[in-house]
Amino acid sequence: MASHRKSRPTGSRVAGIRTPALATAALTSVALLSQSANAAPEADDRPSLEEVEKKVDDLYRQAGSATEKYNGAKEKTAKQRKRVDTLLDDVAQRTQKLNEAREELGTFAAAQYRTGASAPDTATFLLADTPQDYFDQTQLMDRMTGRQKVAVDDYITQQSETMEKRQEAAESLETLTESQGDLKTAKATVQRKLADARELLSKLTAEEKARLAAIEKEKQQEAARKAAELARQQAEQQKEQEEEAAQQQDSGSSSAGSSAGSSSSSTAPDSSYATKADKALAFARAQIGKPYVWGATGPGSYDCSGLTQAAWKAAGVTLPRTTYDQVNAGTTVPLADAQPGDLVFFYDDVTHVGIYIGNGMMIHAPKPGTYVREESIYYDGESSIHSVVRPA
């Protein structure tokens, strides 16, 4: 009897199982989806260009902070080393004098022993490092001549002073060791932060580096716009002050008007400051193009506080080494009243400084990989400006 079963078409479903052709296609799709799923987290884990930029900027800022700590530790170490050297020289000289006094006492003791004026052990105690207890417990001092007594008193005094100086030198050496440790730690921190920044930048593609440069250019354009706005405001303020002064002169009421205008002119520098500022700025301009090197104070390279210190030194004004100390080495003035030569400090931790040249611009040594240059004081945004200080 003939079979009435119909043949199944190729590719149809049998008991929930696909034919080999459809199964292969399905497996391929699953594999592709799996690869996409695995690749997605890698793409999500990759930081955006803006995040990379922020991270690099933060690392450079941290390196700047560590640089100022390094500068402070270096200065402290140098001073402490000089103090230790001075103390050690003093101890050496005192020890020499102490030895000479001991020899003189030995001569007296030997003479007394030969004449029988004292017991044989007198010489031993006179030549000892600490004969004071022996002198207090015997009648030896009563048997000495005036010259001998003076020699003994001198020896005891010198011995006490020498011991004090030795202790002071030991304490200074301990402080020096601590300063050297701080110096080493700060140096390692700077190097680590800079290495981290270089590593981040090295991972950027050529396209990303181009985009990063474009972002930086936009920031510079905005900074230049803000600098121009500050220059306009300062020019208007200066014009108002000049008009007010002219009106006071014309009305003949300068004495009455001086008090009214004192608030606007209270931060105006005198002519002697302008003369010094001109010298400082002339020096700073001559350094433009020299590389930033952390910890450097010139003449071939500078860090930020090294440049401002050297510039004002050329004007005859001594500034401290670090930004932390420079910010307190003068009079704080409002940003609107900033004058050429003033120091502009940045960030809440006061880790960067530039020298103001007017019109919202400054000369500064920005960061590793850059050179001393003129730039807007808004180079890192208005919020980054900490204060303005007039150093002289």
PDB file of C-alpha atoms in Angstrom, residues 129-376:
ATOM      1  CA  ASP A 129      86.932  64.571  80.548  1.00  0.00           C
ATOM      2  CA  THR A 130      84.790  65.438  83.591  1.00  0.00           C
ATOM      3  CA  PRO A 131      86.970  66.430  86.613  1.00  0.00           C
ATOM      4  CA  GLN A 132      84.280  68.691  88.109  1.00  0.00           C
ATOM      5  CA  ASP A 133      83.027  66.111  90.637  1.00  0.00           C
ATOM      6  CA  TYR A 134      86.585  65.435  91.781  1.00  0.00           C
ATOM      7  CA  PHE A 135      87.268  69.152  92.310  1.00  0.00           C
ATOM      8  CA  ASP A 136      84.056  69.497  94.331  1.00  0.00           C
ATOM      9  CA  GLN A 137      84.916  66.578  96.601  1.00  0.00           C
ATOM     10  CA  THR A 138      88.547  67.426  97.441  1.00  0.00           C
ATOM     11  CA  GLN A 139      90.554  70.265  98.828  1.00  0.00           C
ATOM     12  CA  LEU A 140      92.653  70.401  95.651  1.00  0.00           C
ATOM     13  CA  MET A 141      91.371  73.822  94.647  1.00  0.00           C
ATOM     14  CA  ASP A 142      92.534  75.244  97.953  1.00  0.00           C
ATOM     15  CA  ARG A 143      96.088  74.098  97.239  1.00  0.00           C
ATOM     16  CA  MET A 144      96.253  75.588  93.731  1.00  0.00           C
ATOM     17  CA  THR A 145      97.735  78.912  92.759  1.00  0.00           C
ATOM     18  CA  GLY A 146      95.589  81.650  91.274  1.00  0.00           C
ATOM     19  CA  ARG A 147      96.781  80.824  87.755  1.00  0.00           C
ATOM     20  CA  GLN A 148      95.945  77.168  88.222  1.00  0.00           C
ATOM     21  CA  LYS A 149      92.473  77.961  89.512  1.00  0.00           C
ATOM     22  CA  VAL A 150      91.815  80.181  86.499  1.00  0.00           C
ATOM     23  CA  ALA A 151      92.953  77.366  84.209  1.00  0.00           C
ATOM     24  CA  VAL A 152      90.620  74.897  85.910  1.00  0.00           C
ATOM     25  CA  ASP A 153      87.635  77.269  85.733  1.00  0.00           C
ATOM     26  CA  ASP A 154      88.377  77.955  82.059  1.00  0.00           C
ATOM     27  CA  TYR A 155      88.595  74.240  81.326  1.00  0.00           C
ATOM     28  CA  ILE A 156      85.289  73.474  83.036  1.00  0.00           C
ATOM     29  CA  THR A 157      83.550  76.345  81.206  1.00  0.00           C
ATOM     30  CA  GLN A 158      84.934  75.299  77.841  1.00  0.00           C
ATOM     31  CA  GLN A 159      83.977  71.695  78.447  1.00  0.00           C
ATOM     32  CA  SER A 160      80.369  72.618  79.285  1.00  0.00           C
ATOM     33  CA  GLU A 161      80.038  74.893  76.227  1.00  0.00           C
ATOM     34  CA  THR A 162      81.568  72.270  73.950  1.00  0.00           C
ATOM     35  CA  MET A 163      79.123  69.637  75.160  1.00  0.00           C
ATOM     36  CA  GLU A 164      76.206  72.020  74.520  1.00  0.00           C
ATOM     37  CA  LYS A 165      77.428  72.728  70.996  1.00  0.00           C
ATOM     38  CA  ARG A 166      77.864  69.032  70.306  1.00  0.00           C
ATOM     39  CA  GLN A 167      74.263  68.420  71.379  1.00  0.00           C
ATOM     40  CA  GLU A 168      73.049  71.312  69.237  1.00  0.00           C
ATOM     41  CA  ALA A 169      74.982  69.931  66.253  1.00  0.00           C
ATOM     42  CA  ALA A 170      73.466  66.481  66.797  1.00  0.00           C
ATOM     43  CA  GLU A 171      69.945  67.937  66.852  1.00  0.00           C
ATOM     44  CA  SER A 172      70.658  69.977  63.713  1.00  0.00           C
ATOM     45  CA  LEU A 173      71.937  66.869  61.973  1.00  0.00           C
ATOM     46  CA  GLU A 174      68.691  65.113  62.852  1.00  0.00           C
ATOM     47  CA  THR A 175      66.669  68.009  61.419  1.00  0.00           C
ATOM     48  CA  LEU A 176      68.829  67.956  58.311  1.00  0.00           C
ATOM     49  CA  THR A 177      68.095  64.258  57.852  1.00  0.00           C
ATOM     50  CA  GLU A 178      64.348  64.952  58.115  1.00  0.00           C
ATOM     51  CA  SER A 179      64.610  67.789  55.564  1.00  0.00           C
ATOM     52  CA  GLN A 180      66.479  65.537  53.170  1.00  0.00           C
ATOM     53  CA  GLY A 181      63.718  62.956  53.570  1.00  0.00           C
ATOM     54  CA  ASP A 182      61.062  65.571  52.754  1.00  0.00           C
ATOM     55  CA  LEU A 183      63.118  66.652  49.748  1.00  0.00           C
ATOM     56  CA  LYS A 184      63.367  63.093  48.463  1.00  0.00           C
ATOM     57  CA  THR A 185      59.637  62.490  48.932  1.00  0.00           C
ATOM     58  CA  ALA A 186      58.644  65.702  47.122  1.00  0.00           C
ATOM     59  CA  LYS A 187      61.008  64.918  44.255  1.00  0.00           C
ATOM     60  CA  ALA A 188      59.573  61.415  43.855  1.00  0.00           C
ATOM     61  CA  THR A 189      56.031  62.830  43.867  1.00  0.00           C
ATOM     62  CA  VAL A 190      56.809  65.330  41.105  1.00  0.00           C
ATOM     63  CA  GLN A 191      58.427  62.659  38.954  1.00  0.00           C
ATOM     64  CA  ARG A 192      55.514  60.255  39.470  1.00  0.00           C
ATOM     65  CA  LYS A 193      52.844  62.823  38.583  1.00  0.00           C
ATOM     66  CA  LEU A 194      54.691  63.901  35.444  1.00  0.00           C
ATOM     67  CA  ALA A 195      55.187  60.284  34.389  1.00  0.00           C
ATOM     68  CA  ASP A 196      51.456  59.610  34.835  1.00  0.00           C
ATOM     69  CA  ALA A 197      50.589  62.645  32.700  1.00  0.00           C
ATOM     70  CA  ARG A 198      52.992  61.580  29.941  1.00  0.00           C
ATOM     71  CA  GLU A 199      51.541  58.065  29.970  1.00  0.00           C
ATOM     72  CA  LEU A 200      47.984  59.373  29.545  1.00  0.00           C
ATOM     73  CA  LEU A 201      48.982  61.616  26.662  1.00  0.00           C
ATOM     74  CA  SER A 202      50.930  58.820  24.966  1.00  0.00           C
ATOM     75  CA  LYS A 203      47.754  56.733  24.683  1.00  0.00           C
ATOM     76  CA  LEU A 204      45.924  59.358  22.631  1.00  0.00           C
ATOM     77  CA  THR A 205      45.530  58.828  18.920  1.00  0.00           C
ATOM     78  CA  ALA A 206      46.565  61.471  16.409  1.00  0.00           C
ATOM     79  CA  GLU A 207      42.914  62.431  15.966  1.00  0.00           C
ATOM     80  CA  GLU A 208      42.408  62.765  19.721  1.00  0.00           C
ATOM     81  CA  LYS A 209      45.533  64.886  20.074  1.00  0.00           C
ATOM     82  CA  ALA A 210      44.209  67.179  17.338  1.00  0.00           C
ATOM     83  CA  ARG A 211      40.874  67.484  19.150  1.00  0.00           C
ATOM     84  CA  LEU A 212      42.694  68.155  22.401  1.00  0.00           C
ATOM     85  CA  ALA A 213      44.656  70.954  20.715  1.00  0.00           C
ATOM     86  CA  ALA A 214      41.392  72.417  19.449  1.00  0.00           C
ATOM     87  CA  ILE A 215      39.919  72.382  22.961  1.00  0.00           C
ATOM     88  CA  GLU A 216      43.036  74.112  24.286  1.00  0.00           C
ATOM     89  CA  LYS A 217      42.781  76.744  21.551  1.00  0.00           C
ATOM     90  CA  GLU A 218      39.188  77.473  22.529  1.00  0.00           C
ATOM     91  CA  LYS A 219      40.274  77.895  26.155  1.00  0.00           C
ATOM     92  CA  GLN A 220      42.989  80.318  25.107  1.00  0.00           C
ATOM     93  CA  GLN A 221      40.544  82.344  23.029  1.00  0.00           C
ATOM     94  CA  GLU A 222      38.164  82.600  25.980  1.00  0.00           C
ATOM     95  CA  ALA A 223      41.059  83.582  28.255  1.00  0.00           C
ATOM     96  CA  ALA A 224      42.105  86.296  25.797  1.00  0.00           C
ATOM     97  CA  ARG A 225      38.520  87.605  25.702  1.00  0.00           C
ATOM     98  CA  LYS A 226      38.412  87.850  29.493  1.00  0.00           C
ATOM     99  CA  ALA A 227      41.805  89.567  29.555  1.00  0.00           C
ATOM    100  CA  ALA A 228      40.556  92.149  27.068  1.00  0.00           C
ATOM    101  CA  GLU A 229      37.478  92.730  29.224  1.00  0.00           C
ATOM    102  CA  LEU A 230      39.632  93.290  32.315  1.00  0.00           C
ATOM    103  CA  ALA A 231      41.846  95.688  30.365  1.00  0.00           C
ATOM    104  CA  ARG A 232      38.748  97.651  29.321  1.00  0.00           C
ATOM    105  CA  GLN A 233      37.493  97.833  32.906  1.00  0.00           C
ATOM    106  CA  GLN A 234      40.881  98.975  34.191  1.00  0.00           C
ATOM    107  CA  ALA A 235      41.111 101.626  31.482  1.00  0.00           C
ATOM    108  CA  GLU A 236      37.671 102.959  32.409  1.00  0.00           C
ATOM    109  CA  GLN A 237      38.607 103.002  36.087  1.00  0.00           C
ATOM    110  CA  GLN A 238      41.818 104.864  35.343  1.00  0.00           C
ATOM    111  CA  LYS A 239      39.934 107.406  33.229  1.00  0.00           C
ATOM    112  CA  GLU A 240      37.398 108.000  35.995  1.00  0.00           C
ATOM    113  CA  GLN A 241      40.161 108.565  38.529  1.00  0.00           C
ATOM    114  CA  GLU A 242      41.923 111.024  36.242  1.00  0.00           C
ATOM    115  CA  GLU A 243      38.671 112.936  35.591  1.00  0.00           C
ATOM    116  CA  GLU A 244      37.933 113.041  39.310  1.00  0.00           C
ATOM    117  CA  ALA A 245      41.417 114.363  40.049  1.00  0.00           C
ATOM    118  CA  ALA A 246      41.022 117.029  37.361  1.00  0.00           C
ATOM    119  CA  GLN A 247      37.680 118.133  38.767  1.00  0.00           C
ATOM    120  CA  GLN A 248      39.131 118.402  42.256  1.00  0.00           C
ATOM    121  CA  GLN A 249      41.986 120.503  40.956  1.00  0.00           C
ATOM    122  CA  ASP A 250      39.648 122.798  39.028  1.00  0.00           C
ATOM    123  CA  SER A 251      37.299 123.288  41.981  1.00  0.00           C
ATOM    124  CA  GLY A 252      40.153 123.963  44.368  1.00  0.00           C
ATOM    125  CA  SER A 253      38.746 121.487  46.848  1.00  0.00           C
ATOM    126  CA  SER A 254      41.431 118.871  46.659  1.00  0.00           C
ATOM    127  CA  SER A 255      41.542 118.464  50.429  1.00  0.00           C
ATOM    128  CA  ALA A 256      37.837 117.707  50.643  1.00  0.00           C
ATOM    129  CA  GLY A 257      37.874 115.551  47.570  1.00  0.00           C
ATOM    130  CA  SER A 258      40.926 113.570  48.501  1.00  0.00           C
ATOM    131  CA  SER A 259      39.034 111.704  51.186  1.00  0.00           C
ATOM    132  CA  ALA A 260      36.194 110.949  48.798  1.00  0.00           C
ATOM    133  CA  GLY A 261      38.583 109.522  46.236  1.00  0.00           C
ATOM    134  CA  SER A 262      40.834 107.726  48.678  1.00  0.00           C
ATOM    135  CA  SER A 263      39.036 104.413  48.294  1.00  0.00           C
ATOM    136  CA  SER A 264      39.654 104.258  44.555  1.00  0.00           C
ATOM    137  CA  SER A 265      43.286 105.306  44.780  1.00  0.00           C
ATOM    138  CA  SER A 266      44.291 103.510  47.978  1.00  0.00           C
ATOM    139  CA  THR A 267      45.832 100.634  46.053  1.00  0.00           C
ATOM    140  CA  ALA A 268      47.588 102.768  43.462  1.00  0.00           C
ATOM    141  CA  PRO A 269      51.366 102.173  43.600  1.00  0.00           C
ATOM    142  CA  ASP A 270      53.823 105.013  44.046  1.00  0.00           C
ATOM    143  CA  SER A 271      56.457 105.980  41.503  1.00  0.00           C
ATOM    144  CA  SER A 272      59.207 104.007  43.239  1.00  0.00           C
ATOM    145  CA  TYR A 273      57.171 100.830  42.837  1.00  0.00           C
ATOM    146  CA  ALA A 274      56.666 101.513  39.138  1.00  0.00           C
ATOM    147  CA  THR A 275      60.433 101.920  38.710  1.00  0.00           C
ATOM    148  CA  LYS A 276      61.136  98.595  40.405  1.00  0.00           C
ATOM    149  CA  ALA A 277      58.303  96.896  38.525  1.00  0.00           C
ATOM    150  CA  ASP A 278      59.760  98.058  35.200  1.00  0.00           C
ATOM    151  CA  LYS A 279      63.067  96.387  36.078  1.00  0.00           C
ATOM    152  CA  ALA A 280      61.338  93.173  37.162  1.00  0.00           C
ATOM    153  CA  LEU A 281      59.284  93.064  33.968  1.00  0.00           C
ATOM    154  CA  ALA A 282      62.295  93.784  31.777  1.00  0.00           C
ATOM    155  CA  PHE A 283      64.043  90.794  33.325  1.00  0.00           C
ATOM    156  CA  ALA A 284      60.957  88.570  32.949  1.00  0.00           C
ATOM    157  CA  ARG A 285      60.550  89.488  29.279  1.00  0.00           C
ATOM    158  CA  ALA A 286      64.174  88.581  28.641  1.00  0.00           C
ATOM    159  CA  GLN A 287      63.437  85.040  29.895  1.00  0.00           C
ATOM    160  CA  ILE A 288      60.602  84.399  27.441  1.00  0.00           C
ATOM    161  CA  GLY A 289      61.285  81.237  25.478  1.00  0.00           C
ATOM    162  CA  LYS A 290      63.346  79.542  28.185  1.00  0.00           C
ATOM    163  CA  PRO A 291      62.054  76.121  29.268  1.00  0.00           C
ATOM    164  CA  TYR A 292      60.067  75.343  32.372  1.00  0.00           C
ATOM    165  CA  VAL A 293      62.027  72.971  34.598  1.00  0.00           C
ATOM    166  CA  TRP A 294      60.627  72.122  38.015  1.00  0.00           C
ATOM    167  CA  GLY A 295      62.850  73.324  40.845  1.00  0.00           C
ATOM    168  CA  ALA A 296      64.839  75.644  38.531  1.00  0.00           C
ATOM    169  CA  THR A 297      65.735  79.240  39.412  1.00  0.00           C
ATOM    170  CA  GLY A 298      67.631  80.226  36.256  1.00  0.00           C
ATOM    171  CA  PRO A 299      69.440  81.390  34.377  1.00  0.00           C
ATOM    172  CA  GLY A 300      68.755  78.761  31.699  1.00  0.00           C
ATOM    173  CA  SER A 301      65.391  77.525  32.950  1.00  0.00           C
ATOM    174  CA  TYR A 302      62.758  78.311  35.577  1.00  0.00           C
ATOM    175  CA  ASP A 303      59.740  77.060  37.417  1.00  0.00           C
ATOM    176  CA  CYS A 304      56.952  79.522  38.214  1.00  0.00           C
ATOM    177  CA  SER A 305      58.161  80.849  41.573  1.00  0.00           C
ATOM    178  CA  GLY A 306      61.781  80.659  40.450  1.00  0.00           C
ATOM    179  CA  LEU A 307      60.960  83.105  37.642  1.00  0.00           C
ATOM    180  CA  THR A 308      59.112  85.625  39.831  1.00  0.00           C
ATOM    181  CA  GLN A 309      61.835  85.457  42.476  1.00  0.00           C
ATOM    182  CA  ALA A 310      64.568  86.092  39.894  1.00  0.00           C
ATOM    183  CA  ALA A 311      62.596  88.906  38.226  1.00  0.00           C
ATOM    184  CA  TRP A 312      62.097  90.864  41.431  1.00  0.00           C
ATOM    185  CA  LYS A 313      65.661  90.159  42.523  1.00  0.00           C
ATOM    186  CA  ALA A 314      66.743  92.020  39.383  1.00  0.00           C
ATOM    187  CA  ALA A 315      64.758  94.971  40.754  1.00  0.00           C
ATOM    188  CA  GLY A 316      66.533  94.782  44.104  1.00  0.00           C
ATOM    189  CA  VAL A 317      63.680  93.067  45.960  1.00  0.00           C
ATOM    190  CA  THR A 318      64.226  89.726  47.703  1.00  0.00           C
ATOM    191  CA  LEU A 319      61.275  87.349  47.503  1.00  0.00           C
ATOM    192  CA  PRO A 320      60.981  83.982  49.259  1.00  0.00           C
ATOM    193  CA  ARG A 321      61.500  80.855  47.177  1.00  0.00           C
ATOM    194  CA  THR A 322      58.045  79.255  47.203  1.00  0.00           C
ATOM    195  CA  THR A 323      54.586  80.411  46.142  1.00  0.00           C
ATOM    196  CA  TYR A 324      53.359  79.683  49.679  1.00  0.00           C
ATOM    197  CA  ASP A 325      55.728  82.323  51.046  1.00  0.00           C
ATOM    198  CA  GLN A 326      55.647  84.756  48.116  1.00  0.00           C
ATOM    199  CA  VAL A 327      51.882  85.196  48.519  1.00  0.00           C
ATOM    200  CA  ASN A 328      52.565  86.710  51.966  1.00  0.00           C
ATOM    201  CA  ALA A 329      55.491  88.871  50.849  1.00  0.00           C
ATOM    202  CA  GLY A 330      53.555  92.002  49.994  1.00  0.00           C
ATOM    203  CA  THR A 331      50.190  93.740  49.968  1.00  0.00           C
ATOM    204  CA  THR A 332      47.115  91.997  48.581  1.00  0.00           C
ATOM    205  CA  VAL A 333      45.190  94.146  46.093  1.00  0.00           C
ATOM    206  CA  PRO A 334      41.916  93.610  44.179  1.00  0.00           C
ATOM    207  CA  LEU A 335      42.258  92.078  40.742  1.00  0.00           C
ATOM    208  CA  ALA A 336      40.674  95.178  39.210  1.00  0.00           C
ATOM    209  CA  ASP A 337      43.531  97.252  40.699  1.00  0.00           C
ATOM    210  CA  ALA A 338      46.342  94.990  39.492  1.00  0.00           C
ATOM    211  CA  GLN A 339      49.344  96.912  38.194  1.00  0.00           C
ATOM    212  CA  PRO A 340      52.352  95.804  36.106  1.00  0.00           C
ATOM    213  CA  GLY A 341      54.799  93.980  38.344  1.00  0.00           C
ATOM    214  CA  ASP A 342      52.177  92.573  40.718  1.00  0.00           C
ATOM    215  CA  LEU A 343      52.212  88.837  41.372  1.00  0.00           C
ATOM    216  CA  VAL A 344      49.136  86.829  40.390  1.00  0.00           C
ATOM    217  CA  PHE A 345      48.630  83.601  42.336  1.00  0.00           C
ATOM    218  CA  PHE A 346      46.508  80.642  41.279  1.00  0.00           C
ATOM    219  CA  TYR A 347      44.493  77.791  42.797  1.00  0.00           C
ATOM    220  CA  ASP A 348      43.240  77.272  46.323  1.00  0.00           C
ATOM    221  CA  ASP A 349      46.529  75.701  47.382  1.00  0.00           C
ATOM    222  CA  VAL A 350      48.523  78.640  45.902  1.00  0.00           C
ATOM    223  CA  THR A 351      50.738  76.459  43.709  1.00  0.00           C
ATOM    224  CA  HIS A 352      51.275  78.747  40.711  1.00  0.00           C
ATOM    225  CA  VAL A 353      52.314  82.362  40.173  1.00  0.00           C
ATOM    226  CA  GLY A 354      52.918  84.770  37.315  1.00  0.00           C
ATOM    227  CA  ILE A 355      54.024  88.407  37.052  1.00  0.00           C
ATOM    228  CA  TYR A 356      51.347  90.806  35.784  1.00  0.00           C
ATOM    229  CA  ILE A 357      52.215  92.958  32.756  1.00  0.00           C
ATOM    230  CA  GLY A 358      48.902  94.775  32.317  1.00  0.00           C
ATOM    231  CA  ASN A 359      45.802  94.359  30.133  1.00  0.00           C
ATOM    232  CA  GLY A 360      44.904  91.068  31.779  1.00  0.00           C
ATOM    233  CA  MET A 361      48.184  89.457  30.719  1.00  0.00           C
ATOM    234  CA  MET A 362      51.135  88.015  32.597  1.00  0.00           C
ATOM    235  CA  ILE A 363      54.542  86.409  32.072  1.00  0.00           C
ATOM    236  CA  HIS A 364      54.875  82.981  33.674  1.00  0.00           C
ATOM    237  CA  ALA A 365      56.531  79.585  33.465  1.00  0.00           C
ATOM    238  CA  PRO A 366      53.432  77.393  32.994  1.00  0.00           C
ATOM    239  CA  LYS A 367      54.306  73.688  33.395  1.00  0.00           C
ATOM    240  CA  PRO A 368      56.674  70.937  32.222  1.00  0.00           C
ATOM    241  CA  GLY A 369      56.977  70.746  28.464  1.00  0.00           C
ATOM    242  CA  THR A 370      56.313  74.479  28.022  1.00  0.00           C
ATOM    243  CA  TYR A 371      58.379  77.653  27.927  1.00  0.00           C
ATOM    244  CA  VAL A 372      58.275  81.007  29.702  1.00  0.00           C
ATOM    245  CA  ARG A 373      55.640  83.023  27.845  1.00  0.00           C
ATOM    246  CA  GLU A 374      53.100  85.815  27.923  1.00  0.00           C
ATOM    247  CA  GLU A 375      49.575  84.571  28.570  1.00  0.00           C
ATOM    248  CA  SER A 376      46.197  85.676  29.839  1.00  0.00           C
TER     249      SER A 376
END
